[in-house]
Short mmCIF file of C-alpha atoms and ligand atoms in Angstrom, two decimals:
data_model
loop_
_atom_site.label_atom_id
_atom_site.label_comp_id
_atom_site.label_asym_id
_atom_site.label_seq_id
_atom_site.Cartn_x
_atom_site.Cartn_y
_atom_site.Cartn_z
CA MET E 5 31.09 12.65 -22.40
CA ASP E 6 30.17 16.28 -21.47
CA ILE E 7 27.84 15.55 -18.57
CA LYS E 8 26.10 18.56 -19.16
CA THR E 9 24.36 17.49 -22.21
CA GLU E 10 24.13 13.95 -20.95
CA LYS E 11 20.40 13.04 -21.46
CA ARG E 12 18.33 11.76 -18.48
CA SER E 13 17.62 8.14 -19.05
CA ASN E 14 14.37 6.92 -20.09
CA PHE E 15 13.19 4.24 -17.71
CA THR E 16 10.44 2.62 -19.36
CA GLY E 17 12.75 1.29 -22.11
CA LYS E 18 10.88 -0.94 -24.61
CA LEU E 19 8.35 -2.39 -22.36
CA GLY E 20 4.72 -1.90 -23.07
CA PHE E 21 3.19 1.20 -21.32
CA VAL E 22 0.99 -0.86 -19.16
CA LEU E 23 3.58 -3.17 -17.75
CA ALA E 24 5.84 -0.09 -16.98
CA ALA E 25 3.24 1.75 -15.26
CA ALA E 26 2.25 -1.28 -13.39
CA GLY E 27 5.67 -1.91 -12.55
CA SER E 28 5.86 1.44 -10.84
CA ALA E 29 2.55 1.04 -9.26
CA VAL E 30 2.95 -2.52 -7.83
CA GLY E 31 5.15 -2.66 -4.92
CA LEU E 32 5.34 -2.35 -1.14
CA GLY E 33 2.20 -0.23 -1.29
CA ASN E 34 0.25 -3.21 -2.57
CA ILE E 35 1.77 -5.94 -0.47
CA TRP E 36 2.77 -4.13 2.82
CA ARG E 37 0.73 -1.04 2.98
CA PHE E 38 -2.64 -2.38 1.64
CA PRO E 39 -3.11 -5.14 4.17
CA TYR E 40 -2.19 -3.29 7.29
CA LEU E 41 -4.58 -0.39 6.39
CA ALA E 42 -7.49 -2.82 5.55
CA ALA E 43 -6.96 -4.86 8.79
CA LYS E 44 -6.57 -1.49 10.81
CA TYR E 45 -9.77 0.25 9.26
CA GLY E 46 -12.53 -2.28 9.27
CA GLY E 47 -11.70 -5.01 6.76
CA GLY E 48 -14.57 -5.27 4.19
CA ILE E 49 -15.49 -1.76 4.66
CA PHE E 50 -12.17 -0.39 3.85
CA LEU E 51 -11.87 -2.72 0.85
CA ILE E 52 -15.14 -1.73 -0.59
CA THR E 53 -14.18 1.99 0.06
CA TYR E 54 -10.99 1.60 -1.79
CA ILE E 55 -12.68 0.00 -4.79
CA VAL E 56 -15.21 2.48 -5.25
CA LEU E 57 -12.66 5.26 -4.95
CA ALA E 58 -10.21 3.39 -7.41
CA LEU E 59 -12.93 3.03 -10.06
CA THR E 60 -14.07 6.59 -9.85
CA PHE E 61 -11.56 9.00 -8.59
CA GLY E 62 -8.43 6.94 -9.07
CA PHE E 63 -9.55 6.16 -12.53
CA CYS E 64 -10.14 9.82 -13.27
CA LEU E 65 -6.90 11.28 -11.87
CA MET E 66 -4.82 8.68 -13.38
CA ILE E 67 -6.16 9.08 -16.90
CA ALA E 68 -5.72 12.78 -16.42
CA GLU E 69 -2.13 12.59 -15.52
CA ILE E 70 -1.25 10.18 -18.14
CA ALA E 71 -2.91 12.38 -20.84
CA ILE E 72 -1.31 15.69 -19.61
CA GLY E 73 2.03 13.74 -19.91
CA ARG E 74 1.31 12.40 -23.34
CA LYS E 75 -0.14 15.72 -24.50
CA THR E 76 2.74 17.78 -23.56
CA GLY E 77 5.55 15.22 -23.89
CA LEU E 78 7.08 16.51 -20.54
CA SER E 79 7.15 15.36 -16.94
CA ALA E 80 5.51 17.05 -14.24
CA ILE E 81 7.44 20.63 -13.70
CA GLY E 82 7.87 20.99 -17.46
CA ALA E 83 4.29 20.05 -18.22
CA PHE E 84 2.47 22.49 -15.85
CA LYS E 85 4.84 25.11 -16.74
CA LYS E 86 4.45 24.69 -20.58
CA ILE E 87 0.57 24.83 -20.01
CA SER E 88 0.31 27.74 -17.74
CA LYS E 89 3.20 29.87 -16.25
CA LYS E 90 0.87 30.81 -13.18
CA PHE E 91 0.30 27.16 -12.34
CA ALA E 92 3.93 25.94 -12.65
CA PHE E 93 4.09 25.66 -8.83
CA ILE E 94 1.68 22.50 -8.93
CA GLY E 95 4.54 20.86 -10.78
CA TRP E 96 6.85 21.84 -7.62
CA ILE E 97 4.29 20.48 -5.06
CA VAL E 98 4.03 17.20 -6.70
CA SER E 99 7.65 16.75 -7.01
CA ILE E 100 8.47 16.99 -3.36
CA ILE E 101 6.26 13.85 -2.60
CA PRO E 102 8.62 11.44 -4.00
CA MET E 103 11.58 12.85 -2.06
CA ILE E 104 9.35 12.37 1.12
CA ILE E 105 8.56 8.95 0.16
CA LEU E 106 11.75 7.34 -1.11
CA PRO E 107 13.64 7.27 2.26
CA TYR E 108 10.98 5.76 4.30
CA TYR E 109 10.20 3.38 1.42
CA SER E 110 13.68 2.32 1.71
CA VAL E 111 13.51 1.54 5.13
CA ILE E 112 10.68 -0.76 4.80
CA GLY E 113 12.62 -2.02 1.80
CA GLY E 114 15.45 -2.82 4.38
CA TRP E 115 13.00 -4.85 6.44
CA VAL E 116 12.03 -6.90 3.42
CA THR E 117 15.96 -7.43 2.52
CA LYS E 118 16.51 -8.62 6.15
CA TYR E 119 13.70 -11.08 5.98
CA MET E 120 14.55 -12.36 2.49
CA VAL E 121 18.08 -13.01 3.72
CA ALA E 122 16.78 -14.65 6.90
CA PHE E 123 14.66 -17.17 4.75
CA VAL E 124 17.26 -17.80 2.18
CA THR E 125 19.91 -18.49 4.91
CA GLY E 126 17.45 -20.96 6.67
CA GLN E 127 16.46 -18.76 9.63
CA GLY E 128 12.82 -18.88 8.39
CA HIS E 129 11.68 -20.69 11.63
CA ALA E 130 13.28 -18.01 13.97
CA ALA E 131 11.68 -15.35 12.16
CA ALA E 132 8.33 -16.81 12.95
CA ALA E 133 8.92 -16.63 16.66
CA ASP E 134 6.82 -14.06 18.68
CA GLY E 135 9.04 -11.11 19.37
CA TYR E 136 11.47 -11.60 16.37
CA PHE E 137 10.21 -8.54 14.69
CA GLU E 138 10.36 -6.60 17.88
CA ALA E 139 13.78 -7.40 18.66
CA PHE E 140 15.03 -6.74 15.37
CA ILE E 141 13.27 -3.46 14.90
CA THR E 142 14.20 -1.88 18.30
CA LYS E 143 17.82 -2.39 17.51
CA ALA E 144 19.50 0.53 16.29
CA GLY E 145 22.34 -0.64 13.88
CA GLU E 146 20.66 -3.54 12.24
CA PRO E 147 17.86 -1.88 10.73
CA ILE E 148 19.88 0.93 9.60
CA LEU E 149 22.34 -1.39 7.94
CA TRP E 150 19.50 -3.18 5.92
CA PHE E 151 18.03 0.03 5.14
CA THR E 152 21.41 1.27 3.85
CA ILE E 153 21.86 -1.96 1.83
CA PHE E 154 18.47 -1.61 0.24
CA ILE E 155 18.96 2.10 -0.92
CA GLY E 156 22.50 1.47 -1.82
CA ILE E 157 21.26 -1.17 -4.28
CA THR E 158 18.79 1.04 -5.48
CA ALA E 159 21.28 3.94 -6.16
CA LEU E 160 23.68 1.26 -7.71
CA VAL E 161 20.96 0.23 -10.17
CA VAL E 162 20.22 4.01 -11.11
CA MET E 163 23.72 4.76 -11.31
CA LEU E 164 25.00 2.05 -13.58
CA GLY E 165 21.80 2.51 -15.64
CA VAL E 166 20.93 -1.04 -15.37
CA VAL E 167 17.37 -0.23 -14.80
CA LYS E 168 16.13 -1.91 -17.70
CA GLY E 169 17.72 -5.11 -16.78
CA ILE E 170 15.93 -4.76 -13.41
CA GLU E 171 12.58 -4.12 -15.19
CA ARG E 172 13.25 -7.29 -17.52
CA VAL E 173 13.59 -9.43 -14.48
CA SER E 174 10.77 -8.17 -12.86
CA LYS E 175 8.50 -8.62 -15.86
CA ILE E 176 9.15 -12.35 -15.24
CA MET E 177 9.04 -12.06 -11.54
CA MET E 178 5.75 -10.06 -11.21
CA PRO E 179 3.46 -12.91 -12.73
CA VAL E 180 5.23 -15.43 -10.43
CA LEU E 181 4.53 -13.17 -7.54
CA VAL E 182 0.81 -12.90 -8.54
CA VAL E 183 0.79 -16.77 -8.77
CA LEU E 184 2.43 -17.22 -5.34
CA SER E 185 0.26 -14.62 -3.66
CA VAL E 186 -2.87 -16.48 -4.78
CA PHE E 187 -1.45 -19.93 -3.79
CA ILE E 188 -0.51 -18.66 -0.19
CA ALA E 189 -3.95 -16.78 0.15
CA ILE E 190 -5.69 -20.00 -0.72
CA TYR E 191 -3.47 -21.95 1.80
CA VAL E 192 -4.07 -19.32 4.38
CA MET E 193 -7.95 -19.74 4.17
CA PHE E 194 -7.54 -23.37 5.21
CA ILE E 195 -5.54 -22.63 8.51
CA ASP E 196 -7.78 -23.22 11.57
CA GLY E 197 -9.38 -20.01 12.67
CA ALA E 198 -8.64 -18.12 9.43
CA TRP E 199 -12.06 -18.06 7.82
CA ALA E 200 -13.38 -15.37 10.46
CA GLY E 201 -10.48 -13.38 8.89
CA VAL E 202 -11.76 -14.05 5.38
CA ILE E 203 -15.20 -12.78 6.59
CA TYR E 204 -13.78 -9.71 8.08
CA TYR E 205 -11.86 -8.68 5.02
CA ILE E 206 -14.57 -9.31 2.50
CA LYS E 207 -17.77 -8.62 4.19
CA PRO E 208 -18.38 -4.85 4.78
CA ASP E 209 -19.44 -4.15 8.48
CA PHE E 210 -20.95 -0.54 8.07
CA SER E 211 -20.81 0.11 11.72
CA LYS E 212 -17.02 0.22 11.21
CA PHE E 213 -17.19 2.91 8.89
CA SER E 214 -15.42 6.13 9.81
CA PHE E 215 -14.04 9.13 8.26
CA MET E 216 -10.62 7.59 8.67
CA THR E 217 -11.76 4.83 6.50
CA VAL E 218 -12.06 7.21 3.48
CA VAL E 219 -8.91 9.42 4.46
CA SER E 220 -6.54 6.32 4.47
CA ALA E 221 -8.30 4.61 1.50
CA MET E 222 -7.78 7.61 -0.31
CA GLY E 223 -4.22 8.04 0.84
CA GLN E 224 -3.75 4.50 -0.04
CA LEU E 225 -5.06 4.90 -3.55
CA PHE E 226 -2.55 7.73 -4.32
CA TYR E 227 0.27 5.64 -2.96
CA SER E 228 -0.42 2.40 -4.54
CA MET E 229 -1.30 3.99 -7.91
CA SER E 230 1.62 6.43 -7.84
CA LEU E 231 -0.68 9.13 -8.28
CA ALA E 232 -0.66 12.87 -7.62
CA MET E 233 3.16 13.07 -7.43
CA GLY E 234 3.73 13.63 -11.21
CA ILE E 235 5.05 9.98 -11.85
CA MET E 236 2.34 9.14 -14.28
CA ILE E 237 2.71 12.26 -16.19
CA THR E 238 6.16 11.20 -16.75
CA TYR E 239 4.93 8.03 -17.96
CA GLY E 240 2.43 9.41 -20.12
CA SER E 241 5.28 11.59 -21.61
CA TYR E 242 6.84 8.48 -22.99
CA MET E 243 3.59 6.90 -23.94
CA LYS E 244 2.81 6.33 -27.88
CA LYS E 245 -0.16 8.43 -29.26
CA ASP E 246 -1.73 5.08 -30.69
CA VAL E 247 -2.15 3.50 -27.31
CA ASN E 248 -5.62 3.34 -26.03
CA LEU E 249 -5.64 5.31 -22.93
CA GLU E 250 -8.83 4.47 -21.13
CA LYS E 251 -8.26 0.83 -21.55
CA SER E 252 -4.62 1.03 -20.49
CA VAL E 253 -5.73 2.67 -17.25
CA HIS E 254 -8.26 0.02 -16.76
CA ASN E 255 -5.66 -2.61 -17.06
CA ILE E 256 -3.27 -0.87 -14.60
CA GLU E 257 -5.96 -0.46 -12.10
CA ILE E 258 -7.02 -4.18 -12.27
CA PHE E 259 -3.60 -5.29 -12.02
CA ASP E 260 -2.62 -3.06 -8.90
CA THR E 261 -5.98 -3.64 -7.16
CA GLY E 262 -5.74 -7.47 -7.68
CA ILE E 263 -2.42 -7.69 -6.25
CA ALA E 264 -3.33 -5.68 -3.16
CA PHE E 265 -6.63 -7.71 -2.76
CA PHE E 266 -4.54 -11.00 -2.74
CA ALA E 267 -1.99 -9.63 -0.36
CA GLY E 268 -4.62 -8.56 2.13
CA LEU E 269 -6.15 -12.20 1.73
CA MET E 270 -2.82 -13.56 2.41
CA ILE E 271 -2.24 -11.58 5.60
CA ILE E 272 -5.56 -10.69 7.39
CA PRO E 273 -6.97 -14.21 7.66
CA ALA E 274 -3.65 -15.26 9.18
CA VAL E 275 -3.96 -12.62 11.75
CA PHE E 276 -7.19 -14.21 12.83
CA ALA E 277 -5.60 -17.75 12.64
CA PHE E 278 -2.54 -16.81 14.67
CA SER E 279 -3.78 -14.05 17.16
CA GLY E 280 -7.54 -14.37 17.26
CA GLY E 281 -7.98 -11.04 15.30
CA ASN E 282 -8.42 -8.80 18.31
CA GLU E 283 -8.13 -5.24 17.87
CA GLU E 284 -4.50 -4.85 18.87
CA ALA E 285 -3.47 -7.64 16.60
CA LEU E 286 -5.12 -5.93 13.57
CA GLY E 287 -3.83 -2.64 14.55
CA LYS E 288 -0.24 -3.57 14.20
CA GLY E 289 0.30 -1.11 11.34
CA PRO E 290 3.59 -1.29 9.41
CA SER E 291 4.83 -4.48 11.06
CA LEU E 292 1.83 -6.39 10.29
CA MET E 293 3.29 -8.35 7.16
CA PHE E 294 6.38 -9.08 8.93
CA ILE E 295 4.85 -10.69 12.09
CA THR E 296 2.24 -12.63 10.33
CA LEU E 297 3.57 -14.12 7.08
CA PRO E 298 6.51 -15.93 8.68
CA LYS E 299 4.03 -17.59 10.93
CA VAL E 300 1.98 -18.80 7.72
CA PHE E 301 5.31 -20.15 6.21
CA ASN E 302 6.20 -21.84 9.28
CA THR E 303 3.07 -24.21 9.23
CA MET E 304 3.31 -24.82 5.44
CA PHE E 305 5.12 -27.77 4.08
CA GLY E 306 8.09 -26.51 2.14
CA GLY E 307 7.25 -23.00 3.77
CA GLN E 308 10.76 -22.08 4.23
CA VAL E 309 11.51 -22.45 0.51
CA ILE E 310 8.25 -20.73 -0.21
CA GLY E 311 8.99 -17.80 2.18
CA ALA E 312 12.29 -17.30 0.60
CA LEU E 313 10.93 -17.16 -2.81
CA PHE E 314 7.96 -14.85 -1.69
CA PHE E 315 10.55 -12.44 -0.01
CA ILE E 316 12.90 -12.49 -3.14
CA LEU E 317 9.93 -11.58 -5.13
CA VAL E 318 8.76 -8.70 -2.94
CA LEU E 319 12.18 -7.37 -2.92
CA PHE E 320 12.07 -7.24 -6.89
CA ALA E 321 8.77 -5.53 -6.66
CA ALA E 322 10.11 -3.16 -3.93
CA LEU E 323 13.24 -2.35 -5.93
CA THR E 324 11.45 -1.36 -9.21
CA SER E 325 9.36 0.99 -7.23
CA SER E 326 12.27 2.43 -5.31
CA VAL E 327 14.47 2.68 -8.56
CA SER E 328 11.66 4.42 -10.41
CA LEU E 329 11.19 6.61 -7.27
CA MET E 330 14.85 7.52 -7.23
CA GLU E 331 14.77 8.22 -10.90
CA THR E 332 12.00 10.71 -10.43
CA VAL E 333 13.96 12.47 -7.82
CA ILE E 334 16.96 12.63 -9.91
CA SER E 335 15.45 13.77 -13.01
CA ILE E 336 13.53 16.56 -11.07
CA ILE E 337 16.66 17.64 -9.82
CA GLN E 338 18.62 17.30 -13.20
CA ASP E 339 15.93 19.61 -14.70
CA LYS E 340 16.98 22.46 -12.49
CA VAL E 341 20.60 21.86 -11.66
CA LYS E 342 23.46 20.73 -14.03
CA ILE E 343 25.11 17.98 -11.96
CA GLY E 344 26.65 14.78 -13.54
CA ARG E 345 24.32 12.21 -13.01
CA LYS E 346 26.79 9.85 -10.96
CA LYS E 347 27.42 12.67 -8.54
CA LEU E 348 23.72 13.59 -8.33
CA CYS E 349 23.01 9.74 -7.60
CA LEU E 350 25.63 9.90 -4.75
CA ILE E 351 24.09 13.08 -3.36
CA VAL E 352 20.69 11.74 -3.45
CA LEU E 353 21.67 8.53 -1.88
CA LEU E 354 23.26 10.45 1.02
CA GLY E 355 20.10 12.63 1.18
CA CYS E 356 17.84 9.64 1.46
CA ILE E 357 20.05 7.80 4.23
CA LEU E 358 20.10 11.13 6.37
CA VAL E 359 16.25 11.68 5.91
CA GLY E 360 15.54 7.84 6.36
CA LEU E 361 17.60 7.43 9.55
CA PRO E 362 14.78 9.02 11.84
CA SER E 363 12.33 6.76 10.17
CA SER E 364 14.45 3.67 10.97
CA LEU E 365 15.36 4.70 14.64
CA GLY E 366 11.78 5.77 15.18
CA TYR E 367 11.10 2.23 16.06
CA GLY E 368 14.03 1.69 18.42
CA VAL E 369 16.09 4.24 20.25
CA TRP E 370 14.06 7.21 19.11
CA GLY E 371 10.63 5.34 20.00
CA GLY E 372 10.00 8.15 22.52
CA VAL E 373 10.16 10.99 19.95
CA LYS E 374 6.79 11.68 18.41
CA ILE E 375 5.71 14.31 15.91
CA LEU E 376 1.73 15.08 16.24
CA GLY E 377 1.69 11.86 18.11
CA LEU E 378 3.07 9.80 15.23
CA GLN E 379 6.50 8.25 14.92
CA PHE E 380 8.94 9.42 12.38
CA LEU E 381 7.93 6.60 9.77
CA ASP E 382 4.13 7.25 10.20
CA PHE E 383 4.88 10.96 10.21
CA PHE E 384 6.34 11.00 6.75
CA ASP E 385 3.82 8.51 5.48
CA PHE E 386 1.03 10.78 6.93
CA ILE E 387 2.48 13.95 5.53
CA SER E 388 2.92 12.73 1.91
CA ASN E 389 -0.08 10.55 1.71
CA SER E 390 -2.89 12.30 3.64
CA ILE E 391 -1.76 15.92 3.41
CA LEU E 392 0.40 16.59 0.26
CA MET E 393 -1.19 14.28 -2.07
CA PRO E 394 -4.77 15.41 -1.40
CA ILE E 395 -3.54 19.00 -1.97
CA ALA E 396 -1.65 18.09 -5.15
CA ALA E 397 -4.68 16.03 -6.15
CA PHE E 398 -7.00 19.20 -5.47
CA LEU E 399 -4.89 21.36 -7.38
CA ILE E 400 -4.72 19.12 -10.60
CA CYS E 401 -8.43 18.78 -10.53
CA ILE E 402 -9.03 22.54 -10.20
CA PHE E 403 -6.38 23.17 -12.93
CA ILE E 404 -7.90 20.55 -15.32
CA GLY E 405 -11.65 21.45 -14.44
CA PHE E 406 -11.31 25.20 -14.68
CA VAL E 407 -8.17 26.51 -15.97
CA VAL E 408 -7.50 24.29 -19.11
CA LYS E 409 -10.97 22.90 -19.04
CA PRO E 410 -11.73 19.09 -19.06
CA SER E 411 -11.62 19.01 -22.81
CA PHE E 412 -7.78 19.47 -22.69
CA VAL E 413 -7.68 15.83 -21.22
CA THR E 414 -10.62 14.44 -22.82
CA ASP E 415 -9.62 15.47 -26.37
CA GLU E 416 -6.24 13.48 -25.84
CA ILE E 417 -7.95 10.45 -24.70
CA GLU E 418 -10.42 10.67 -27.65
CA LEU E 419 -7.47 10.54 -30.16
CA ASN E 420 -8.06 6.69 -29.63
CA GLY E 421 -11.93 6.31 -29.74
CA LYS E 422 -14.83 7.26 -27.88
CA PHE E 423 -14.09 8.09 -24.13
CA LYS E 424 -16.95 6.06 -22.36
CA MET E 425 -16.45 7.68 -18.90
CA LYS E 426 -16.42 11.14 -20.14
CA LYS E 427 -19.48 12.41 -18.37
CA MET E 428 -18.14 11.03 -15.14
CA PHE E 429 -14.72 12.32 -15.71
CA ASN E 430 -16.17 16.11 -16.22
CA ALA E 431 -18.30 15.87 -13.19
CA MET E 432 -15.38 14.20 -11.19
CA VAL E 433 -12.67 16.76 -11.81
CA LYS E 434 -14.83 19.83 -11.63
CA TYR E 435 -17.00 19.07 -8.54
CA ILE E 436 -16.98 15.89 -7.03
CA ALA E 437 -13.20 15.30 -6.59
CA PRO E 438 -12.33 18.88 -5.34
CA VAL E 439 -15.10 18.86 -2.71
CA CYS E 440 -14.45 15.59 -1.30
CA LEU E 441 -10.58 16.12 -1.18
CA ILE E 442 -11.01 19.26 0.82
CA VAL E 443 -13.29 17.40 3.15
CA ILE E 444 -10.85 14.68 3.48
CA LEU E 445 -8.02 17.03 3.98
CA VAL E 446 -9.67 18.83 6.74
CA PHE E 447 -10.63 15.76 8.49
CA ALA E 448 -7.11 14.24 8.32
CA ILE E 449 -5.70 17.62 9.86
CA LEU E 450 -8.44 17.65 12.69
CA ASP E 451 -7.68 13.92 13.57
CA VAL E 452 -4.01 14.30 13.85
CA PHE E 453 -4.17 17.26 15.93
CA GLY E 454 -6.65 15.39 17.91
CA ILE E 455 -9.65 17.91 17.72
CA LEU E 456 -12.03 15.49 16.49
CA THR E 457 -11.71 11.79 16.68
CA ILE E 458 -13.35 10.24 13.59
N1 LIG Z 507 3.09 2.68 -6.04
C1 LIG Z 507 4.18 2.20 -5.33
C2 LIG Z 507 3.97 0.87 -4.52
O1 LIG Z 507 2.88 0.62 -4.45
C3 LIG Z 507 4.89 3.28 -4.49
C4 LIG Z 507 5.25 4.59 -5.19
C5 LIG Z 507 4.50 5.65 -4.82
C6 LIG Z 507 6.01 4.68 -6.46
N2 LIG Z 507 5.06 6.58 -5.86
C7 LIG Z 507 5.75 5.94 -6.69
C8 LIG Z 507 6.81 3.98 -7.14
C9 LIG Z 507 6.42 6.61 -7.84
C10 LIG Z 507 7.47 4.28 -8.26
C11 LIG Z 507 7.32 5.92 -8.41
O2 LIG Z 507 4.71 0.60 -3.81
#
């Protein structure tokens, strides 16, 4: 086949739109990132901030992105270019984001792979011991090996074009993951000392509110719902005209937030049960899930089997996301450069390994190297979620609110009946969201430079 005319693959396949978009949305963001942020930024107050933002801002941005995609039938770069040459640059900004996320996402994916293998091979008890995670992560070679395995599998799936197969499997696995998470969360609640954690997680303590609560909740919203990076525009472009947009977005949001909620309920009370819920234990950051969950499985009857199953399911959720991230990166490059798909896969794979290396080493031998006071993984995470995504979201809102006008989006939504949230949508994209986004961006920058501690 002449590679030049090879079509880029359509990764939604025959799946229903909601399931496909939810498959992209549900991943490590829900299970790994949400709980550690909620633990760090005040528990209940983070949860409520997140939910309010999801229902208002998240809803508007997601429906806008999907509508732009469906209306233009193109993915981000093409869509913005088609609407306005002058604003084509927005497409470029949103396209950089998945390139930054994919490498460090795969580093965490590697950790999940390691824990999955540990549980499957009967080393689950060892994984629950204090210091197990520390010992693993501070090594140079081992985390890199697992990271390479994870990104390698991702590239293989993309290269062999078996994306649809993976999605079909994960369609079965996803509901199992939901059921298992609910089961584990309920189990955790009954562990001695866990109840204080349930309260911490659910009851908002307004004295714990800070600007960083909003900054991190907003970043998490972008990340978890795959917003402000053009991905939902692409999904929208595959969407049929007769699907109700408003309902679909509500469904995706409920699904995504529900899984995140239960992941928090699984992990945060466990932190209280096993380490008293002091600030140090709650502020563990990216390592939180890996430290607490093995301890939970360790106390559980049949915990080793359940742990193995759990990590297999999480690995699948992570893979569907990393595969779709890689697909996004590849299709962006393919739009510009004519390279064969297999070759491009290899180039992207190598690029990811190179960019991901510092994130992996940042926990061990390069632990002393800090950028703006952050280690590599946190730095990439911060740049994408707290800086680039708010900028992209701001530009998208201004673009819709003042360049093409909100009716560009609302007309598309109204093809399938009345848009109930139209008033809120208009006010949100024109005024509320842009102002909030700028404030958030400024605070995030001030905070990281240590100018203002908020
Ligand atoms: N939302 C995914 C998660 O929660 C991560 C993600 C962000 C993603 N952007 C994406 C996945 C784009 C696929 C495509 O883990």
